[in-house]
Amino acid sequence: MNTHKDKPLILDKKTALLKAESWCAYQERSQQEVRNKLYEYGLHQNEVEDLLSELITTNFINEERFAMAYVSGKVNIKKWGKIKIKQGLKLKKVPDKLILKALNSIDGDKYLANLLATAEKKLRVLREKEPVKRKYKLITYLQSKGFENDLIFDVLKANNLTV
């Protein structure tokens, strides 16, 4: 058994495919995540690309399904904004067309409710007393969660959360 973290685990192609299928069945994965995992198994480029093709053909990997699941999880569980979600998908090398489609699947009312809830939650823990600094800290926090500036200002104003 390979005990060194820095050395790749050397697997034959058949074993690697079984492990990759199991790994993909556990949760949605992007092509890039699977590609990286296959290289960790010590496979060569042609083997990696062959197995990727097979996993796509057998529907263990589906980039659109992955993008939809990623967006759903980040909106519903992590309460992230679209900017941060888009960056995450780009890092996983999801095609722009699929990123756009997945972002467009977000329910607008739910998204605004997330923004408002996130703002209210942060306001409760902000210790800053000076109103301008307090507002700046809140806006900066909401930006770090990936929400768009225009929506941040609209939601704060509409809900009298400007101070």
PDB file of N, CA, C and O in Angstrom, residues 130-160:
ATOM      1  N   GLU A 130     -19.833  53.149  14.534  1.00  0.00           N
ATOM      2  CA  GLU A 130     -19.907  54.302  13.641  1.00  0.00           C
ATOM      3  C   GLU A 130     -20.642  53.909  12.349  1.00  0.00           C
ATOM      4  O   GLU A 130     -20.229  52.983  11.655  1.00  0.00           O
ATOM      5  N   PRO A 131     -21.777  54.580  12.036  1.00  0.00           N
ATOM      6  CA  PRO A 131     -22.657  54.153  10.937  1.00  0.00           C
ATOM      7  C   PRO A 131     -21.967  53.987   9.575  1.00  0.00           C
ATOM      8  O   PRO A 131     -22.222  52.996   8.879  1.00  0.00           O
ATOM      9  N   VAL A 132     -21.107  54.915   9.178  1.00  0.00           N
ATOM     10  CA  VAL A 132     -20.470  54.814   7.853  1.00  0.00           C
ATOM     11  C   VAL A 132     -19.541  53.596   7.800  1.00  0.00           C
ATOM     12  O   VAL A 132     -19.555  52.836   6.826  1.00  0.00           O
ATOM     13  N   LYS A 133     -18.739  53.407   8.853  1.00  0.00           N
ATOM     14  CA  LYS A 133     -17.834  52.250   8.894  1.00  0.00           C
ATOM     15  C   LYS A 133     -18.628  50.944   8.956  1.00  0.00           C
ATOM     16  O   LYS A 133     -18.242  49.947   8.348  1.00  0.00           O
ATOM     17  N   ARG A 134     -19.719  50.974   9.714  1.00  0.00           N
ATOM     18  CA  ARG A 134     -20.577  49.797   9.855  1.00  0.00           C
ATOM     19  C   ARG A 134     -21.147  49.391   8.492  1.00  0.00           C
ATOM     20  O   ARG A 134     -21.117  48.219   8.108  1.00  0.00           O
ATOM     21  N   LYS A 135     -21.633  50.375   7.745  1.00  0.00           N
ATOM     22  CA  LYS A 135     -22.196  50.111   6.420  1.00  0.00           C
ATOM     23  C   LYS A 135     -21.107  49.577   5.482  1.00  0.00           C
ATOM     24  O   LYS A 135     -21.324  48.618   4.743  1.00  0.00           O
ATOM     25  N   TYR A 136     -19.930  50.192   5.549  1.00  0.00           N
ATOM     26  CA  TYR A 136     -18.813  49.768   4.702  1.00  0.00           C
ATOM     27  C   TYR A 136     -18.441  48.309   5.005  1.00  0.00           C
ATOM     28  O   TYR A 136     -18.236  47.513   4.092  1.00  0.00           O
ATOM     29  N   LYS A 137     -18.375  47.959   6.284  1.00  0.00           N
ATOM     30  CA  LYS A 137     -18.029  46.583   6.666  1.00  0.00           C
ATOM     31  C   LYS A 137     -19.078  45.593   6.173  1.00  0.00           C
ATOM     32  O   LYS A 137     -18.748  44.497   5.715  1.00  0.00           O
ATOM     33  N   LEU A 138     -20.347  45.984   6.267  1.00  0.00           N
ATOM     34  CA  LEU A 138     -21.431  45.114   5.810  1.00  0.00           C
ATOM     35  C   LEU A 138     -21.346  44.901   4.296  1.00  0.00           C
ATOM     36  O   LEU A 138     -21.420  43.771   3.814  1.00  0.00           O
ATOM     37  N   ILE A 139     -21.155  45.981   3.559  1.00  0.00           N
ATOM     38  CA  ILE A 139     -21.071  45.891   2.097  1.00  0.00           C
ATOM     39  C   ILE A 139     -19.868  45.046   1.686  1.00  0.00           C
ATOM     40  O   ILE A 139     -19.969  44.172   0.817  1.00  0.00           O
ATOM     41  N   THR A 140     -18.738  45.277   2.315  1.00  0.00           N
ATOM     42  CA  THR A 140     -17.523  44.506   2.014  1.00  0.00           C
ATOM     43  C   THR A 140     -17.754  43.014   2.266  1.00  0.00           C
ATOM     44  O   THR A 140     -17.344  42.165   1.471  1.00  0.00           O
ATOM     45  N   TYR A 141     -18.435  42.708   3.368  1.00  0.00           N
ATOM     46  CA  TYR A 141     -18.723  41.310   3.689  1.00  0.00           C
ATOM     47  C   TYR A 141     -19.617  40.685   2.618  1.00  0.00           C
ATOM     48  O   TYR A 141     -19.359  39.567   2.143  1.00  0.00           O
ATOM     49  N   LEU A 142     -20.665  41.401   2.219  1.00  0.00           N
ATOM     50  CA  LEU A 142     -21.593  40.877   1.212  1.00  0.00           C
ATOM     51  C   LEU A 142     -20.892  40.693  -0.140  1.00  0.00           C
ATOM     52  O   LEU A 142     -21.167  39.739  -0.861  1.00  0.00           O
ATOM     53  N   GLN A 143     -19.967  41.589  -0.460  1.00  0.00           N
ATOM     54  CA  GLN A 143     -19.171  41.434  -1.682  1.00  0.00           C
ATOM     55  C   GLN A 143     -18.306  40.175  -1.588  1.00  0.00           C
ATOM     56  O   GLN A 143     -18.159  39.439  -2.565  1.00  0.00           O
ATOM     57  N   SER A 144     -17.749  39.921  -0.415  1.00  0.00           N
ATOM     58  CA  SER A 144     -16.892  38.745  -0.246  1.00  0.00           C
ATOM     59  C   SER A 144     -17.685  37.446  -0.382  1.00  0.00           C
ATOM     60  O   SER A 144     -17.132  36.401  -0.705  1.00  0.00           O
ATOM     61  N   LYS A 145     -18.995  37.517  -0.144  1.00  0.00           N
ATOM     62  CA  LYS A 145     -19.866  36.355  -0.314  1.00  0.00           C
ATOM     63  C   LYS A 145     -20.291  36.195  -1.777  1.00  0.00           C
ATOM     64  O   LYS A 145     -20.985  35.242  -2.122  1.00  0.00           O
ATOM     65  N   GLY A 146     -19.889  37.169  -2.618  1.00  0.00           N
ATOM     66  CA  GLY A 146     -20.132  37.040  -4.051  1.00  0.00           C
ATOM     67  C   GLY A 146     -21.377  37.724  -4.573  1.00  0.00           C
ATOM     68  O   GLY A 146     -21.793  37.469  -5.704  1.00  0.00           O
ATOM     69  N   PHE A 147     -21.985  38.590  -3.775  1.00  0.00           N
ATOM     70  CA  PHE A 147     -23.176  39.288  -4.242  1.00  0.00           C
ATOM     71  C   PHE A 147     -22.783  40.520  -5.061  1.00  0.00           C
ATOM     72  O   PHE A 147     -21.750  41.141  -4.814  1.00  0.00           O
ATOM     73  N   GLU A 148     -23.634  40.865  -6.016  1.00  0.00           N
ATOM     74  CA  GLU A 148     -23.389  41.967  -6.931  1.00  0.00           C
ATOM     75  C   GLU A 148     -23.674  43.302  -6.241  1.00  0.00           C
ATOM     76  O   GLU A 148     -24.652  43.428  -5.502  1.00  0.00           O
ATOM     77  N   ASN A 149     -22.837  44.309  -6.523  1.00  0.00           N
ATOM     78  CA  ASN A 149     -22.964  45.619  -5.874  1.00  0.00           C
ATOM     79  C   ASN A 149     -24.356  46.229  -6.005  1.00  0.00           C
ATOM     80  O   ASN A 149     -24.916  46.713  -5.019  1.00  0.00           O
ATOM     81  N   ASP A 150     -24.918  46.226  -7.219  1.00  0.00           N
ATOM     82  CA  ASP A 150     -26.228  46.861  -7.400  1.00  0.00           C
ATOM     83  C   ASP A 150     -27.289  46.189  -6.530  1.00  0.00           C
ATOM     84  O   ASP A 150     -28.119  46.870  -5.919  1.00  0.00           O
ATOM     85  N   LEU A 151     -27.247  44.860  -6.432  1.00  0.00           N
ATOM     86  CA  LEU A 151     -28.218  44.155  -5.594  1.00  0.00           C
ATOM     87  C   LEU A 151     -27.991  44.443  -4.118  1.00  0.00           C
ATOM     88  O   LEU A 151     -28.953  44.593  -3.354  1.00  0.00           O
ATOM     89  N   ILE A 152     -26.734  44.514  -3.716  1.00  0.00           N
ATOM     90  CA  ILE A 152     -26.416  44.821  -2.317  1.00  0.00           C
ATOM     91  C   ILE A 152     -27.049  46.164  -1.945  1.00  0.00           C
ATOM     92  O   ILE A 152     -27.786  46.266  -0.958  1.00  0.00           O
ATOM     93  N   PHE A 153     -26.787  47.183  -2.754  1.00  0.00           N
ATOM     94  CA  PHE A 153     -27.311  48.515  -2.437  1.00  0.00           C
ATOM     95  C   PHE A 153     -28.836  48.534  -2.470  1.00  0.00           C
ATOM     96  O   PHE A 153     -29.473  49.139  -1.592  1.00  0.00           O
ATOM     97  N   ASP A 154     -29.446  47.874  -3.452  1.00  0.00           N
ATOM     98  CA  ASP A 154     -30.914  47.829  -3.555  1.00  0.00           C
ATOM     99  C   ASP A 154     -31.538  47.158  -2.336  1.00  0.00           C
ATOM    100  O   ASP A 154     -32.500  47.668  -1.756  1.00  0.00           O
ATOM    101  N   VAL A 155     -30.990  45.995  -1.942  1.00  0.00           N
ATOM    102  CA  VAL A 155     -31.557  45.241  -0.818  1.00  0.00           C
ATOM    103  C   VAL A 155     -31.369  46.005   0.503  1.00  0.00           C
ATOM    104  O   VAL A 155     -32.288  46.075   1.320  1.00  0.00           O
ATOM    105  N   LEU A 156     -30.186  46.597   0.695  1.00  0.00           N
ATOM    106  CA  LEU A 156     -29.954  47.352   1.931  1.00  0.00           C
ATOM    107  C   LEU A 156     -30.892  48.548   2.018  1.00  0.00           C
ATOM    108  O   LEU A 156     -31.485  48.810   3.073  1.00  0.00           O
ATOM    109  N   LYS A 157     -31.058  49.255   0.909  1.00  0.00           N
ATOM    110  CA  LYS A 157     -31.930  50.427   0.899  1.00  0.00           C
ATOM    111  C   LYS A 157     -33.391  50.038   1.096  1.00  0.00           C
ATOM    112  O   LYS A 157     -34.098  50.631   1.913  1.00  0.00           O
ATOM    113  N   ALA A 158     -33.839  49.018   0.376  1.00  0.00           N
ATOM    114  CA  ALA A 158     -35.241  48.590   0.441  1.00  0.00           C
ATOM    115  C   ALA A 158     -35.635  48.068   1.829  1.00  0.00           C
ATOM    116  O   ALA A 158     -36.799  48.118   2.206  1.00  0.00           O
ATOM    117  N   ASN A 159     -34.642  47.619   2.574  1.00  0.00           N
ATOM    118  CA  ASN A 159     -34.934  47.046   3.902  1.00  0.00           C
ATOM    119  C   ASN A 159     -34.414  47.921   5.043  1.00  0.00           C
ATOM    120  O   ASN A 159     -34.310  47.457   6.184  1.00  0.00           O
ATOM    121  N   ASN A 160     -34.099  49.175   4.720  1.00  0.00           N
ATOM    122  CA  ASN A 160     -33.602  50.136   5.710  1.00  0.00           C
ATOM    123  C   ASN A 160     -32.443  49.594   6.524  1.00  0.00           C
ATOM    124  O   ASN A 160     -32.401  49.751   7.749  1.00  0.00           O
TER     125      ASN A 160
END
